[in-house]
Short mmCIF file of C-alpha atoms in Angstrom, two decimals:
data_model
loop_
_atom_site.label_atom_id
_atom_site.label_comp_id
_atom_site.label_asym_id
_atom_site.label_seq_id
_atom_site.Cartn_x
_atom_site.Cartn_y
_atom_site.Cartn_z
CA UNK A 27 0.00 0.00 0.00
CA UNK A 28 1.57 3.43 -1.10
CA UNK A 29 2.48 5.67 2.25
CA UNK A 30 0.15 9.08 3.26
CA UNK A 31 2.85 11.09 1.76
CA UNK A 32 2.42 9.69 -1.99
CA UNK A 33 -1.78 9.25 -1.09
CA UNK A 34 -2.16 13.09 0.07
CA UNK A 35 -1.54 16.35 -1.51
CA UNK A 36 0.53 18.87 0.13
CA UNK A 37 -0.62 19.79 3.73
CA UNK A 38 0.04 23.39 3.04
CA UNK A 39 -2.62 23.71 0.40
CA UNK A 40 -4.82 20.90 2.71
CA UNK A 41 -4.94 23.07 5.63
CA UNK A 42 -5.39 26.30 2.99
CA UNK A 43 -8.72 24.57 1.61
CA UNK A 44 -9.92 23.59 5.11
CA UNK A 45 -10.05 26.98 6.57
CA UNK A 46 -11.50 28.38 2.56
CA UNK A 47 -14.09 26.21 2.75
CA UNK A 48 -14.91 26.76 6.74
CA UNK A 49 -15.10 30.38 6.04
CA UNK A 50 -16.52 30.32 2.85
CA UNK A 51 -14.12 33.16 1.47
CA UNK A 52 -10.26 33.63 0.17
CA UNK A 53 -10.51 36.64 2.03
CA UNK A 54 -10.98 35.66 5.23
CA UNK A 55 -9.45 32.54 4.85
CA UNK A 56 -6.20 34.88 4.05
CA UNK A 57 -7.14 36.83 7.37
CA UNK A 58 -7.55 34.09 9.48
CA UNK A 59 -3.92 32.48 8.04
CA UNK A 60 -1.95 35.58 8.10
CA UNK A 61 -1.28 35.07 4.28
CA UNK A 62 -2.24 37.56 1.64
CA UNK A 63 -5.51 36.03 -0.47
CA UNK A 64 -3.29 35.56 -3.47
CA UNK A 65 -1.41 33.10 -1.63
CA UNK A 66 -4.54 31.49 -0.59
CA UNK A 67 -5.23 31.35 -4.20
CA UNK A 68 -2.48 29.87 -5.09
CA UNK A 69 -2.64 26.87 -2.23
CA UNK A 70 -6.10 26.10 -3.78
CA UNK A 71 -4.78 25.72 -7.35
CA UNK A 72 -2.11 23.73 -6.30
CA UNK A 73 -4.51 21.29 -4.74
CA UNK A 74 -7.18 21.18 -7.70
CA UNK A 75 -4.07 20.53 -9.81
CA UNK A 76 -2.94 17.30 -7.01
CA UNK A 77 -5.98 16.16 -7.30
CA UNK A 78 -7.30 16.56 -10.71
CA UNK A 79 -10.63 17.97 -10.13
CA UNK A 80 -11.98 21.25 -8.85
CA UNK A 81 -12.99 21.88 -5.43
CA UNK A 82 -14.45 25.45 -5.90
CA UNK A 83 -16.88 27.15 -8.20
CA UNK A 84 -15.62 30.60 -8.59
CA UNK A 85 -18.72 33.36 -8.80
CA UNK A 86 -18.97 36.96 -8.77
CA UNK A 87 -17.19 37.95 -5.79
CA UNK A 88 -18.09 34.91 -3.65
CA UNK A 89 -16.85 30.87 -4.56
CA UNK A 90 -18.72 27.58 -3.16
CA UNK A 91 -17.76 24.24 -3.12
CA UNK A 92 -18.30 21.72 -5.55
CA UNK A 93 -20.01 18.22 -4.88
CA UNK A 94 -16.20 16.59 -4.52
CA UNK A 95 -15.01 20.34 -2.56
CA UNK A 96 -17.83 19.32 -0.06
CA UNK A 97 -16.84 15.82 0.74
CA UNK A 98 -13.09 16.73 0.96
CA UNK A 99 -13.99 19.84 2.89
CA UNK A 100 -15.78 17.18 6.13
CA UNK A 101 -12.92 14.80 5.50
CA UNK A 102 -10.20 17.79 6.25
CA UNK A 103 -11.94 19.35 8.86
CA UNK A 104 -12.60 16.00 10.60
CA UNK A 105 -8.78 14.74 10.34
CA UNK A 106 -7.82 18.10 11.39
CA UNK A 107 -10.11 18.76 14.66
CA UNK A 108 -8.73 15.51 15.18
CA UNK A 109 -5.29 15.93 15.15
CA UNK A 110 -5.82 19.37 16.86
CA UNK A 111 -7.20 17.62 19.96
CA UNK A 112 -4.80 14.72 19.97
CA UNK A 113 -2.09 18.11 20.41
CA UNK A 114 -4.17 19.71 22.88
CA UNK A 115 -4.29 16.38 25.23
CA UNK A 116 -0.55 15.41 24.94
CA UNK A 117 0.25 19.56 25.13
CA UNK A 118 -2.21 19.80 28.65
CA UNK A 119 -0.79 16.77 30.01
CA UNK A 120 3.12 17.65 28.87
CA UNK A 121 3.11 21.08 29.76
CA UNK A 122 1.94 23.46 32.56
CA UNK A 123 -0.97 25.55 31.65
CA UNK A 124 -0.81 28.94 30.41
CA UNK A 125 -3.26 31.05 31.64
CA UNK A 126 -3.45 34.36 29.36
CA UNK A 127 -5.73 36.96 31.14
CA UNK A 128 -5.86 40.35 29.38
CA UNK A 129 -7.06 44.33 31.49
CA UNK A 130 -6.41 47.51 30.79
CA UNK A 131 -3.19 49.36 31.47
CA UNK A 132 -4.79 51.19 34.28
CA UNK A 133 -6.45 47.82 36.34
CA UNK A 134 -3.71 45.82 35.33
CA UNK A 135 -0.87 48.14 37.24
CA UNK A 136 -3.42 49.35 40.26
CA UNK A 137 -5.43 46.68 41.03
CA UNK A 138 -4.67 43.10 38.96
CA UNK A 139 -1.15 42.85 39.26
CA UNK A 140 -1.03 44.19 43.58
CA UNK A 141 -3.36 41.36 44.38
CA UNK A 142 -2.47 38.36 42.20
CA UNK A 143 0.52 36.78 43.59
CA UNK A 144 -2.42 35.64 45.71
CA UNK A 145 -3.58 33.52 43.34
CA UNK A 146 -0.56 32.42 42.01
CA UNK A 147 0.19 31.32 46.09
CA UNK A 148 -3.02 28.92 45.50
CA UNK A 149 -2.61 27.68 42.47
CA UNK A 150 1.25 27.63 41.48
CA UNK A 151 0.81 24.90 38.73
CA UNK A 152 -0.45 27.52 36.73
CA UNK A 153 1.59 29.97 34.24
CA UNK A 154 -0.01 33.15 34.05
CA UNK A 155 0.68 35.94 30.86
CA UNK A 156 -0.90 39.41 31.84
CA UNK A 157 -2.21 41.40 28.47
CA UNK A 158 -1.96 44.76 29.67
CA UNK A 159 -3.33 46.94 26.99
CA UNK A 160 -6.04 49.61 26.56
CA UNK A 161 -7.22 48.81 22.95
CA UNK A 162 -10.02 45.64 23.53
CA UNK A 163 -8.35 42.10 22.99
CA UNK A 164 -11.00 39.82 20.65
CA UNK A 165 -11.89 36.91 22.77
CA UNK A 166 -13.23 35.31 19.42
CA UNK A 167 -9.76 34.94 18.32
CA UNK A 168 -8.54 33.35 21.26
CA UNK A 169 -6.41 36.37 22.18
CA UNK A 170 -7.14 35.50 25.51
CA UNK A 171 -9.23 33.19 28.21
CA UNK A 172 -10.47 35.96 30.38
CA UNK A 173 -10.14 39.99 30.29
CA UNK A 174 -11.40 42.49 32.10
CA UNK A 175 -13.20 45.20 30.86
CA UNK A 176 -15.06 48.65 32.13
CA UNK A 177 -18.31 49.38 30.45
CA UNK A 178 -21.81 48.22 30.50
CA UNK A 179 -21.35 44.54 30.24
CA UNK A 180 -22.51 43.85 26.58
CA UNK A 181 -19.61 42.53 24.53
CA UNK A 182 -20.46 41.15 21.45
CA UNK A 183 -17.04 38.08 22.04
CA UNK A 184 -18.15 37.21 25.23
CA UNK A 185 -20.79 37.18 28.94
CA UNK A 186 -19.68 39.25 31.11
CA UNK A 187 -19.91 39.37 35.13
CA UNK A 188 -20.36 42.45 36.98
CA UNK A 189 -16.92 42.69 39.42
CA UNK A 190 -17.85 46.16 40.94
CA UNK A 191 -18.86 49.89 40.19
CA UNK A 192 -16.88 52.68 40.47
CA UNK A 193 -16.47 56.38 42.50
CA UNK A 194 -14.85 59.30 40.63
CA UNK A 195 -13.48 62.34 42.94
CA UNK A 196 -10.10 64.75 42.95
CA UNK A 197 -7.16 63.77 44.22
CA UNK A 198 -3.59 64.90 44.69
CA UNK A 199 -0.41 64.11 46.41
CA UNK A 200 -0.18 65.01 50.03
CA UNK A 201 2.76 66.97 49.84
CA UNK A 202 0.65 69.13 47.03
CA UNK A 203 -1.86 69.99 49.41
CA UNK A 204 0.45 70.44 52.07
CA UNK A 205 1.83 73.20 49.78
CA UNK A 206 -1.38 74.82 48.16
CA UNK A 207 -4.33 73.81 50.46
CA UNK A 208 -7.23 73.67 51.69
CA UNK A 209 -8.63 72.79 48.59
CA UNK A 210 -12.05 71.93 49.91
CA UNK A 211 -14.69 73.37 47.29
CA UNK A 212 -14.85 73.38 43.34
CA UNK A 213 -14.17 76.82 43.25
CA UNK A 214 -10.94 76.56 45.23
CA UNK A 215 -10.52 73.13 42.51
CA UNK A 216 -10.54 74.64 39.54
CA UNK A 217 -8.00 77.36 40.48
CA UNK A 218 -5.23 74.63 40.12
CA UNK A 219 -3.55 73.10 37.53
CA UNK A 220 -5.91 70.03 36.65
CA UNK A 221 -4.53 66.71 35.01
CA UNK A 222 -6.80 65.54 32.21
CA UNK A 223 -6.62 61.45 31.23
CA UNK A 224 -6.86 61.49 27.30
CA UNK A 225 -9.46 59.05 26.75
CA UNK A 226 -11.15 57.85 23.63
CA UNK A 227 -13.56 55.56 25.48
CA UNK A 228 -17.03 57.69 25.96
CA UNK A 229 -17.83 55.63 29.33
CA UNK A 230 -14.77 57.43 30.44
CA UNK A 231 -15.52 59.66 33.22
CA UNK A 232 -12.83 63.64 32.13
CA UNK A 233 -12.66 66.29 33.78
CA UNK A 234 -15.72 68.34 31.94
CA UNK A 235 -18.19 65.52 32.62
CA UNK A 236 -17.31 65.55 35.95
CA UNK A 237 -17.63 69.72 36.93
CA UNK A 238 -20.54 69.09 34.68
CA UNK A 239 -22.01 67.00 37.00
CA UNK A 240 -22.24 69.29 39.81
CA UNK A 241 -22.97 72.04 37.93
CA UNK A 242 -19.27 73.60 37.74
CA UNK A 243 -17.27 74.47 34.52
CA UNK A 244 -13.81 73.56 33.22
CA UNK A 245 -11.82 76.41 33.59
CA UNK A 246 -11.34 78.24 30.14
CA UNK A 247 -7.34 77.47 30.17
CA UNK A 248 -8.37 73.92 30.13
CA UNK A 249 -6.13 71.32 31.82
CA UNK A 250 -2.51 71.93 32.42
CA UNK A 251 -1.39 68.51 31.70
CA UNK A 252 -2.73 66.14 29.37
CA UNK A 253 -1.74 61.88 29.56
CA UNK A 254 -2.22 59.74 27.31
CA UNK A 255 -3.70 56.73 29.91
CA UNK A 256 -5.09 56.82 32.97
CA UNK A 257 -1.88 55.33 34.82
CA UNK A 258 0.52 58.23 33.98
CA UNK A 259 -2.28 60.63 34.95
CA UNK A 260 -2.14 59.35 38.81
CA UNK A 261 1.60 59.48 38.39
CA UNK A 262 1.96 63.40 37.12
CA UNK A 263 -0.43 63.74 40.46
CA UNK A 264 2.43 61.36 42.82
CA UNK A 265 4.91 64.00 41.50
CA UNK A 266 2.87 66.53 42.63
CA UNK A 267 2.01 68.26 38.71
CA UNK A 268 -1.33 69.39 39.96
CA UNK A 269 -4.91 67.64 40.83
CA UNK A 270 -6.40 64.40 38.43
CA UNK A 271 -9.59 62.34 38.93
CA UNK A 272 -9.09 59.30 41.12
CA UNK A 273 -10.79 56.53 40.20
CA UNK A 274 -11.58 54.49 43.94
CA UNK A 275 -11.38 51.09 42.99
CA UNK A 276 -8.32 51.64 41.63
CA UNK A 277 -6.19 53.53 44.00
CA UNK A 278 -7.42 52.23 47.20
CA UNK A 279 -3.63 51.01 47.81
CA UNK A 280 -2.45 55.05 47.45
CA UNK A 281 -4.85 56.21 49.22
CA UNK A 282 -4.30 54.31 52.50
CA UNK A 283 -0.87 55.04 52.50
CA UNK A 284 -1.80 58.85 51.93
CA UNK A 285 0.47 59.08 48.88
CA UNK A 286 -2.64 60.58 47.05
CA UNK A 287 -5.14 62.17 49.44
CA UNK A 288 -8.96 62.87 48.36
CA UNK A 289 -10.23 66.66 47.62
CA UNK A 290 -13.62 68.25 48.00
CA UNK A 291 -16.62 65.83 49.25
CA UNK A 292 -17.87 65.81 45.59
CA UNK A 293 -17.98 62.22 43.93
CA UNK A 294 -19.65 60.77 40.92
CA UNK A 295 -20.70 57.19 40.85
CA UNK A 296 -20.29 55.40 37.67
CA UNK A 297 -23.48 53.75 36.19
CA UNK A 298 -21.32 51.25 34.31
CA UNK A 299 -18.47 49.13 36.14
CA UNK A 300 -15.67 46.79 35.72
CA UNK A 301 -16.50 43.50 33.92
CA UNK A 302 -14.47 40.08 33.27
CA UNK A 303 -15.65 38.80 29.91
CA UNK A 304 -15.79 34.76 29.20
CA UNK A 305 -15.24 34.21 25.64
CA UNK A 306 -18.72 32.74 24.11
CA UNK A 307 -16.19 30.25 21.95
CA UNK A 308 -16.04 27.17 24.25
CA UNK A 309 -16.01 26.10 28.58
CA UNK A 310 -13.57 27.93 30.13
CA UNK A 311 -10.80 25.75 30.91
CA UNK A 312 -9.78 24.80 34.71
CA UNK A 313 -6.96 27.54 35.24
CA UNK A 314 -9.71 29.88 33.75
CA UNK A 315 -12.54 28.52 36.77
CA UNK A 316 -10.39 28.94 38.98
CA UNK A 317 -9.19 32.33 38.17
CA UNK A 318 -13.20 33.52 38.08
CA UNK A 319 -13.73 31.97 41.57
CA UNK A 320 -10.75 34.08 43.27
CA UNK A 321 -11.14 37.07 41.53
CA UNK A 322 -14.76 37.07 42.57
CA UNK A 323 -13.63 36.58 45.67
CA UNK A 324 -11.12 39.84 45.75
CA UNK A 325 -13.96 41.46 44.36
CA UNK A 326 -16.45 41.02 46.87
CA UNK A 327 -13.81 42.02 49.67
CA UNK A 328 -13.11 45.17 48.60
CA UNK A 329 -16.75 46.31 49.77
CA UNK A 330 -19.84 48.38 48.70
CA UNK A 331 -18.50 51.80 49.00
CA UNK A 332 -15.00 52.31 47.31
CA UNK A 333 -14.56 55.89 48.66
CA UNK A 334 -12.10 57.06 51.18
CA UNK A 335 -11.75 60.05 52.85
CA UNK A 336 -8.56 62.15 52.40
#
């Protein structure tokens, strides 16, 4: 009997066709590969030519399979999903699992990353990869097993599950106010220099939303400083550049240690709140359990009411 490797075309142009004739589309097919669709094109003419026969009818802008495209098309994707989750069981039992959890910049540095050695203490059979970024990961591309996100829960790549809402108020260093206080009402507020977050989210809570909200006005010079994330905002107000918005839940840690001290008794509460987001794609795995059980957990310890006097 002739060996696989004189019975089968080349893999290359196999694994091409599969993920064609999945997605229905050289285009996406190309996106999904990382290959331009000219390549793609190319795989699947190399293949027609192995076997003899076409397995695509080209149309106007779209192509389907033909009778023989179909059957090979369940073949492939069978012997593949196959041979994908004979990996996956001798990778999981091989090799210690990586647990890839993605959060913004912001929650990453001031909340996530302060509190999770205690779950690595629990559970040390576990490799953990923090995705710090502030542009959203796509959980429907596997770019991740868990992430947490601020907003009003409805993702389109995943359920989400509320962690906690949020308290927005001024804040500075204490040796600031040391220096230039009382700074006790918006009026006295607005006299200094105010450090403004640069956020293209519009759940984002800036400094005009905020005055607006108790009826004040940004002063007309604007804000003296402008950062581009959230995280070098509370560190131009460590350094004592002038007064930011604190968000509580994330600065609780700076706060009791009175390196950033609370202003004014004004505070907004945030309708919409922090979120981790389980992909819709599959179960999450173990490491992933696990991970939603203790940061529940941290979640419901840090209480009801976020804010702290300064």
């Amino acid at each position: 009997m002739p060996g696989l490797r004189r019975r089968l075309p080349p893999l290359t142009a196999l694994v091409t066709f599969e993920s064609a004739a999945r997605l229905r589309s050289f285009t996406r097919a190309a996106a999904e590969l990382g290959v331009t669709q000219a390549a793609v094109s190319r795989q699947v003419h190399l293949l027609e030519t192995a076997l003899g026969f076409p397995v695509f009818r080209r149309l106007h802008r779209r192509v389907e399979l033909t009778e023989n495209g179909r059957i090979l098309a369940n073949a492939a994707s069978s012997a593949l999903t196959l041979m994908a989750d004979a990996i996956d069981e001798i990778t999981d039992a091989s090799a210690p699992d990586e647990l890839v959890i993605s959060a913004s910049v912001g929650f990453s540095h001031f909340w996530l990353l302060p509190r999770i050695s205690g779950f690595s203490r629990e559970h040390p059979q576990f490799k953990l990869r923090i995705v710090a970024q502030d542009q959203l990961v796509d959980l429907g591309r596997g770019d991740a097993d868990l992430t947490i996100r601020y907003g009003n829960g409805l993702w389109p790549d995943g359920r989400s599950i509320l962690l906690f809402r949020d308290e927005v108020y001024p804040i500075c260093s204490a040796e600031y106010l040391q220096a230039h206080g009382p700074i006790d009402t918006l009026d006295q507020l607005v006299r200094h220099p105010l450090i403004m977050h640069q956020s293209h989210d519009p759940v984002w809570t800036g400094w005009e939303a905020w005055l607006s909200a108790f009826g004040a006005a940004m002063p007309r010079r604007g804000a003296q400083m402008v950062c581009s994330s959230f995280t070098d905002s509370i560190y131009a107000a460590l350094a004592g550049q002038g007064i930011s918005l604190g968000w509580a839940r994330l600065i609780p840690d700076l706060i009791a240690q009175r390196r950033l001290v609370r202003l004014t008794d004004h505070v907004a509460r945030t309708s919409d709140g922090y979120h981790v987001v389980v992909p819709y794609r599959a179960r999450p795995k173990a490491s992933a359990e696990l991970f939603l059980h203790w940061l529940s957990d941290r979640a419901a310890e840090a209480g009801s009411d976020p804010a702290t006097s300064g």
